[in-house]
Amino acid sequence: MRFLVYVLVALIAGILTGHFYAPEFGNLYEVMLYLLILIIGIDLGQSFRLGEIRKLGRLAIKLPLGTLLGSLLGGFAASLLLGIELRWGLAVAAGCGWYSITGPLIAQYSAVYGTLGFLANLTREIFTVLLYPVAIGKMRKELAVSMGGATTMDTTLPIMTKFGGSEVALIAFVHGFVLTALVPFVVPFILQF
């Protein structure tokens, strides 16, 4: 629980700093993200065994496809509840947490739904950071990876590694990689209809 407080304090401090001070960081955020992935890669390399890759086999395909299907079902339900056109709800949900591509892809068709795509997928990432430690107490930690969608390959990977362990880190990375490969094709495909 203390970790969640730290994450919230860091998030709020970042928002306030950005709003009132707006420092110029250049691409420092990108360098820090690569550094986090490097550190997690080193940890994986020290602890992973060939048998873990064999166990990962079917789960590596089923989990991201299940995540995408679940996201689309959620988009379908949200469309019905909010009374919006089905293609917008499905396109927003198909972003699977990858807000930096979902928003711009949808904005080519509608600025309003592009903004919604950005915010909904950003919210998914924030909720993953906050709720993954709670979720693994209620379900298998491997299945809880789904909540992060495409972000499990990068920004939410450190959270999953810290709370799920190195065996979850490999699953999370593959999960995020597969979804990251699918999202740029699925979102535009949905928007064509």
PDB file of C-alpha atoms in Angstrom:
ATOM      1  CA  MET A   1       0.000   0.000   0.000  1.00  0.00           C
ATOM      2  CA  ARG A   2       2.898   2.342   0.724  1.00  0.00           C
ATOM      3  CA  PHE A   3       4.075   1.883  -2.874  1.00  0.00           C
ATOM      4  CA  LEU A   4       0.718   3.111  -4.194  1.00  0.00           C
ATOM      5  CA  VAL A   5       1.060   6.250  -2.105  1.00  0.00           C
ATOM      6  CA  TYR A   6       4.558   6.830  -3.532  1.00  0.00           C
ATOM      7  CA  VAL A   7       3.259   6.389  -7.085  1.00  0.00           C
ATOM      8  CA  LEU A   8       0.375   8.805  -6.500  1.00  0.00           C
ATOM      9  CA  VAL A   9       2.650  11.402  -4.879  1.00  0.00           C
ATOM     10  CA  ALA A  10       5.122  11.114  -7.785  1.00  0.00           C
ATOM     11  CA  LEU A  11       2.301  11.444 -10.337  1.00  0.00           C
ATOM     12  CA  ILE A  12       0.798  14.499  -8.622  1.00  0.00           C
ATOM     13  CA  ALA A  13       4.247  16.096  -8.209  1.00  0.00           C
ATOM     14  CA  GLY A  14       4.899  15.541 -11.917  1.00  0.00           C
ATOM     15  CA  ILE A  15       1.583  17.096 -12.906  1.00  0.00           C
ATOM     16  CA  LEU A  16       2.166  20.127 -10.699  1.00  0.00           C
ATOM     17  CA  THR A  17       5.750  20.548 -11.919  1.00  0.00           C
ATOM     18  CA  GLY A  18       4.635  20.322 -15.533  1.00  0.00           C
ATOM     19  CA  HIS A  19       1.780  22.753 -14.993  1.00  0.00           C
ATOM     20  CA  PHE A  20       3.580  25.452 -13.007  1.00  0.00           C
ATOM     21  CA  TYR A  21       7.209  25.060 -14.011  1.00  0.00           C
ATOM     22  CA  ALA A  22       7.237  23.238 -17.394  1.00  0.00           C
ATOM     23  CA  PRO A  23      10.957  22.348 -17.481  1.00  0.00           C
ATOM     24  CA  GLU A  24      12.535  21.368 -20.792  1.00  0.00           C
ATOM     25  CA  PHE A  25      13.622  17.744 -20.444  1.00  0.00           C
ATOM     26  CA  GLY A  26      14.215  17.054 -24.131  1.00  0.00           C
ATOM     27  CA  ASN A  27      14.230  13.292 -24.639  1.00  0.00           C
ATOM     28  CA  LEU A  28      15.274  12.473 -21.066  1.00  0.00           C
ATOM     29  CA  TYR A  29      12.011  10.573 -20.504  1.00  0.00           C
ATOM     30  CA  GLU A  30      12.889   8.296 -23.416  1.00  0.00           C
ATOM     31  CA  VAL A  31      16.406   7.685 -22.088  1.00  0.00           C
ATOM     32  CA  MET A  32      14.975   6.836 -18.644  1.00  0.00           C
ATOM     33  CA  LEU A  33      12.483   4.419 -20.202  1.00  0.00           C
ATOM     34  CA  TYR A  34      15.290   2.629 -22.072  1.00  0.00           C
ATOM     35  CA  LEU A  35      17.322   2.516 -18.861  1.00  0.00           C
ATOM     36  CA  LEU A  36      14.395   0.893 -16.998  1.00  0.00           C
ATOM     37  CA  ILE A  37      14.009  -1.705 -19.740  1.00  0.00           C
ATOM     38  CA  LEU A  38      17.779  -2.374 -19.694  1.00  0.00           C
ATOM     39  CA  ILE A  39      17.734  -2.966 -15.930  1.00  0.00           C
ATOM     40  CA  ILE A  40      14.750  -5.301 -16.203  1.00  0.00           C
ATOM     41  CA  GLY A  41      16.482  -7.119 -19.087  1.00  0.00           C
ATOM     42  CA  ILE A  42      19.571  -7.654 -16.940  1.00  0.00           C
ATOM     43  CA  ASP A  43      17.378  -9.012 -14.131  1.00  0.00           C
ATOM     44  CA  LEU A  44      15.614 -11.347 -16.577  1.00  0.00           C
ATOM     45  CA  GLY A  45      18.946 -12.545 -17.971  1.00  0.00           C
ATOM     46  CA  GLN A  46      20.199 -13.424 -14.489  1.00  0.00           C
ATOM     47  CA  SER A  47      17.122 -15.356 -13.441  1.00  0.00           C
ATOM     48  CA  PHE A  48      15.540 -16.862 -16.550  1.00  0.00           C
ATOM     49  CA  ARG A  49      15.859 -20.479 -17.608  1.00  0.00           C
ATOM     50  CA  LEU A  50      15.103 -22.237 -20.904  1.00  0.00           C
ATOM     51  CA  GLY A  51      12.216 -24.108 -19.260  1.00  0.00           C
ATOM     52  CA  GLU A  52      10.457 -20.817 -18.579  1.00  0.00           C
ATOM     53  CA  ILE A  53      10.328 -20.059 -22.308  1.00  0.00           C
ATOM     54  CA  ARG A  54       8.714 -23.457 -22.971  1.00  0.00           C
ATOM     55  CA  LYS A  55       6.080 -22.779 -20.295  1.00  0.00           C
ATOM     56  CA  LEU A  56       5.459 -19.376 -21.831  1.00  0.00           C
ATOM     57  CA  GLY A  57       4.582 -20.881 -25.249  1.00  0.00           C
ATOM     58  CA  ARG A  58       0.784 -21.013 -25.395  1.00  0.00           C
ATOM     59  CA  LEU A  59       0.264 -18.296 -22.800  1.00  0.00           C
ATOM     60  CA  ALA A  60       2.352 -15.897 -24.901  1.00  0.00           C
ATOM     61  CA  ILE A  61      -0.246 -16.137 -27.677  1.00  0.00           C
ATOM     62  CA  LYS A  62      -3.435 -16.648 -25.681  1.00  0.00           C
ATOM     63  CA  LEU A  63      -2.916 -13.800 -23.226  1.00  0.00           C
ATOM     64  CA  PRO A  64      -2.461 -10.898 -25.693  1.00  0.00           C
ATOM     65  CA  LEU A  65      -5.268 -12.166 -27.926  1.00  0.00           C
ATOM     66  CA  GLY A  66      -7.505 -12.505 -24.867  1.00  0.00           C
ATOM     67  CA  THR A  67      -6.520  -8.995 -23.810  1.00  0.00           C
ATOM     68  CA  LEU A  68      -7.405  -7.590 -27.229  1.00  0.00           C
ATOM     69  CA  LEU A  69     -10.713  -9.472 -27.303  1.00  0.00           C
ATOM     70  CA  GLY A  70     -11.541  -8.343 -23.757  1.00  0.00           C
ATOM     71  CA  SER A  71     -10.681  -4.748 -24.646  1.00  0.00           C
ATOM     72  CA  LEU A  72     -12.940  -4.897 -27.694  1.00  0.00           C
ATOM     73  CA  LEU A  73     -15.779  -6.344 -25.613  1.00  0.00           C
ATOM     74  CA  GLY A  74     -15.270  -3.502 -23.143  1.00  0.00           C
ATOM     75  CA  GLY A  75     -15.388  -1.006 -26.020  1.00  0.00           C
ATOM     76  CA  PHE A  76     -18.600  -2.617 -27.260  1.00  0.00           C
ATOM     77  CA  ALA A  77     -20.178  -2.343 -23.802  1.00  0.00           C
ATOM     78  CA  ALA A  78     -18.978   1.262 -23.404  1.00  0.00           C
ATOM     79  CA  SER A  79     -20.487   2.163 -26.786  1.00  0.00           C
ATOM     80  CA  LEU A  80     -23.850   0.829 -25.685  1.00  0.00           C
ATOM     81  CA  LEU A  81     -23.711   2.477 -22.251  1.00  0.00           C
ATOM     82  CA  LEU A  82     -22.528   5.865 -23.534  1.00  0.00           C
ATOM     83  CA  GLY A  83     -24.663   5.843 -26.663  1.00  0.00           C
ATOM     84  CA  ILE A  84     -21.756   6.409 -29.063  1.00  0.00           C
ATOM     85  CA  GLU A  85     -21.218   4.868 -32.464  1.00  0.00           C
ATOM     86  CA  LEU A  86     -19.788   1.362 -32.195  1.00  0.00           C
ATOM     87  CA  ARG A  87     -16.698   2.046 -34.312  1.00  0.00           C
ATOM     88  CA  TRP A  88     -15.539   4.816 -31.942  1.00  0.00           C
ATOM     89  CA  GLY A  89     -15.922   2.639 -28.864  1.00  0.00           C
ATOM     90  CA  LEU A  90     -14.115  -0.268 -30.503  1.00  0.00           C
ATOM     91  CA  ALA A  91     -11.314   1.926 -31.876  1.00  0.00           C
ATOM     92  CA  VAL A  92     -10.688   3.547 -28.481  1.00  0.00           C
ATOM     93  CA  ALA A  93     -10.650   0.158 -26.752  1.00  0.00           C
ATOM     94  CA  ALA A  94      -8.426  -1.418 -29.434  1.00  0.00           C
ATOM     95  CA  GLY A  95      -5.636   0.949 -28.362  1.00  0.00           C
ATOM     96  CA  CYS A  96      -4.986  -1.423 -25.443  1.00  0.00           C
ATOM     97  CA  GLY A  97      -3.365   1.313 -23.364  1.00  0.00           C
ATOM     98  CA  TRP A  98      -1.111   2.691 -26.114  1.00  0.00           C
ATOM     99  CA  TYR A  99      -2.356   6.258 -25.874  1.00  0.00           C
ATOM    100  CA  SER A 100       0.404   7.915 -27.922  1.00  0.00           C
ATOM    101  CA  ILE A 101      -0.689   6.106 -31.093  1.00  0.00           C
ATOM    102  CA  THR A 102      -4.401   5.566 -30.454  1.00  0.00           C
ATOM    103  CA  GLY A 103      -5.199   9.256 -30.026  1.00  0.00           C
ATOM    104  CA  PRO A 104      -3.486  10.392 -33.253  1.00  0.00           C
ATOM    105  CA  LEU A 105      -4.879   7.475 -35.307  1.00  0.00           C
ATOM    106  CA  ILE A 106      -8.445   8.231 -34.244  1.00  0.00           C
ATOM    107  CA  ALA A 107      -7.931  12.014 -34.492  1.00  0.00           C
ATOM    108  CA  GLN A 108      -7.489  11.586 -38.257  1.00  0.00           C
ATOM    109  CA  TYR A 109     -11.222  10.811 -38.314  1.00  0.00           C
ATOM    110  CA  SER A 110     -12.488  12.817 -35.317  1.00  0.00           C
ATOM    111  CA  ALA A 111     -10.687  15.206 -32.970  1.00  0.00           C
ATOM    112  CA  VAL A 112     -13.198  14.524 -30.190  1.00  0.00           C
ATOM    113  CA  TYR A 113     -12.805  10.748 -30.334  1.00  0.00           C
ATOM    114  CA  GLY A 114      -9.056  11.101 -30.840  1.00  0.00           C
ATOM    115  CA  THR A 115      -8.934  12.972 -27.537  1.00  0.00           C
ATOM    116  CA  LEU A 116     -11.120  10.308 -25.948  1.00  0.00           C
ATOM    117  CA  GLY A 117      -8.795   7.597 -27.318  1.00  0.00           C
ATOM    118  CA  PHE A 118      -5.782   9.360 -25.836  1.00  0.00           C
ATOM    119  CA  LEU A 119      -7.378   9.922 -22.408  1.00  0.00           C
ATOM    120  CA  ALA A 120      -9.001   6.488 -22.098  1.00  0.00           C
ATOM    121  CA  ASN A 121      -5.760   4.692 -22.913  1.00  0.00           C
ATOM    122  CA  LEU A 122      -3.700   6.976 -20.660  1.00  0.00           C
ATOM    123  CA  THR A 123      -6.155   6.201 -17.865  1.00  0.00           C
ATOM    124  CA  ARG A 124      -5.679   2.481 -18.500  1.00  0.00           C
ATOM    125  CA  GLU A 125      -1.938   2.866 -18.030  1.00  0.00           C
ATOM    126  CA  ILE A 126      -2.349   4.893 -14.826  1.00  0.00           C
ATOM    127  CA  PHE A 127      -4.835   2.381 -13.406  1.00  0.00           C
ATOM    128  CA  THR A 128      -2.424  -0.440 -14.219  1.00  0.00           C
ATOM    129  CA  VAL A 129       0.355   1.255 -12.262  1.00  0.00           C
ATOM    130  CA  LEU A 130      -1.965   1.815  -9.321  1.00  0.00           C
ATOM    131  CA  LEU A 131      -3.977  -1.417  -9.340  1.00  0.00           C
ATOM    132  CA  TYR A 132      -1.654  -4.196 -10.534  1.00  0.00           C
ATOM    133  CA  PRO A 133      -0.281  -4.721  -7.000  1.00  0.00           C
ATOM    134  CA  VAL A 134      -3.883  -5.028  -5.754  1.00  0.00           C
ATOM    135  CA  ALA A 135      -5.058  -7.216  -8.648  1.00  0.00           C
ATOM    136  CA  ILE A 136      -2.404  -9.899  -8.097  1.00  0.00           C
ATOM    137  CA  GLY A 137      -3.896 -10.478  -4.677  1.00  0.00           C
ATOM    138  CA  LYS A 138      -7.229 -11.371  -6.323  1.00  0.00           C
ATOM    139  CA  MET A 139      -6.099 -13.335  -9.412  1.00  0.00           C
ATOM    140  CA  ARG A 140      -3.105 -15.113 -10.892  1.00  0.00           C
ATOM    141  CA  LYS A 141      -0.353 -12.557 -11.439  1.00  0.00           C
ATOM    142  CA  GLU A 142       0.216 -13.814 -14.995  1.00  0.00           C
ATOM    143  CA  LEU A 143      -3.408 -13.109 -15.926  1.00  0.00           C
ATOM    144  CA  ALA A 144      -3.368  -9.698 -14.238  1.00  0.00           C
ATOM    145  CA  VAL A 145      -0.783  -8.670 -16.851  1.00  0.00           C
ATOM    146  CA  SER A 146      -3.739  -8.188 -19.233  1.00  0.00           C
ATOM    147  CA  MET A 147      -4.802  -5.019 -17.481  1.00  0.00           C
ATOM    148  CA  GLY A 148      -1.706  -3.235 -18.816  1.00  0.00           C
ATOM    149  CA  GLY A 149      -2.338  -4.018 -22.473  1.00  0.00           C
ATOM    150  CA  ALA A 150       0.432  -2.856 -24.797  1.00  0.00           C
ATOM    151  CA  THR A 151       2.147  -0.940 -21.968  1.00  0.00           C
ATOM    152  CA  THR A 152       3.409  -4.142 -20.366  1.00  0.00           C
ATOM    153  CA  MET A 153       6.376  -4.082 -22.726  1.00  0.00           C
ATOM    154  CA  ASP A 154       7.613  -0.721 -21.486  1.00  0.00           C
ATOM    155  CA  THR A 155       6.071   1.703 -18.984  1.00  0.00           C
ATOM    156  CA  THR A 156       4.227  -0.757 -16.724  1.00  0.00           C
ATOM    157  CA  LEU A 157       6.908  -3.467 -16.975  1.00  0.00           C
ATOM    158  CA  PRO A 158       8.786  -2.215 -13.875  1.00  0.00           C
ATOM    159  CA  ILE A 159       5.592  -2.423 -11.762  1.00  0.00           C
ATOM    160  CA  MET A 160       4.866  -5.938 -12.970  1.00  0.00           C
ATOM    161  CA  THR A 161       8.434  -7.040 -12.346  1.00  0.00           C
ATOM    162  CA  LYS A 162       8.493  -5.551  -8.849  1.00  0.00           C
ATOM    163  CA  PHE A 163       5.233  -7.147  -7.734  1.00  0.00           C
ATOM    164  CA  GLY A 164       4.950 -10.190 -10.015  1.00  0.00           C
ATOM    165  CA  GLY A 165       8.585 -11.261 -10.073  1.00  0.00           C
ATOM    166  CA  SER A 166      10.946 -12.038 -12.919  1.00  0.00           C
ATOM    167  CA  GLU A 167       8.759 -14.892 -14.212  1.00  0.00           C
ATOM    168  CA  VAL A 168       5.942 -12.394 -14.841  1.00  0.00           C
ATOM    169  CA  ALA A 169       8.353  -9.922 -16.436  1.00  0.00           C
ATOM    170  CA  LEU A 170       8.983 -12.225 -19.391  1.00  0.00           C
ATOM    171  CA  ILE A 171       5.259 -12.841 -19.887  1.00  0.00           C
ATOM    172  CA  ALA A 172       4.533  -9.115 -19.586  1.00  0.00           C
ATOM    173  CA  PHE A 173       7.207  -8.206 -22.121  1.00  0.00           C
ATOM    174  CA  VAL A 174       5.978 -10.703 -24.717  1.00  0.00           C
ATOM    175  CA  HIS A 175       2.359  -9.684 -24.033  1.00  0.00           C
ATOM    176  CA  GLY A 176       3.145  -6.016 -24.618  1.00  0.00           C
ATOM    177  CA  PHE A 177       5.252  -6.792 -27.683  1.00  0.00           C
ATOM    178  CA  VAL A 178       2.455  -8.752 -29.385  1.00  0.00           C
ATOM    179  CA  LEU A 179      -0.135  -6.057 -28.634  1.00  0.00           C
ATOM    180  CA  THR A 180       2.228  -3.304 -29.756  1.00  0.00           C
ATOM    181  CA  ALA A 181       2.536  -5.141 -33.080  1.00  0.00           C
ATOM    182  CA  LEU A 182      -1.262  -5.515 -33.419  1.00  0.00           C
ATOM    183  CA  VAL A 183      -2.615  -2.110 -32.321  1.00  0.00           C
ATOM    184  CA  PRO A 184      -1.373  -0.072 -35.340  1.00  0.00           C
ATOM    185  CA  PHE A 185      -3.287  -2.436 -37.622  1.00  0.00           C
ATOM    186  CA  VAL A 186      -6.415  -3.100 -35.556  1.00  0.00           C
ATOM    187  CA  VAL A 187      -7.319   0.538 -34.786  1.00  0.00           C
ATOM    188  CA  PRO A 188      -7.214   1.746 -38.438  1.00  0.00           C
ATOM    189  CA  PHE A 189      -9.031  -1.433 -39.554  1.00  0.00           C
ATOM    190  CA  ILE A 190     -11.912  -0.645 -37.175  1.00  0.00           C
ATOM    191  CA  LEU A 191     -12.023   2.995 -38.271  1.00  0.00           C
ATOM    192  CA  GLN A 192     -12.582   2.004 -41.924  1.00  0.00           C
ATOM    193  CA  PHE A 193     -16.151   0.921 -41.180  1.00  0.00           C
TER     194      PHE A 193
END
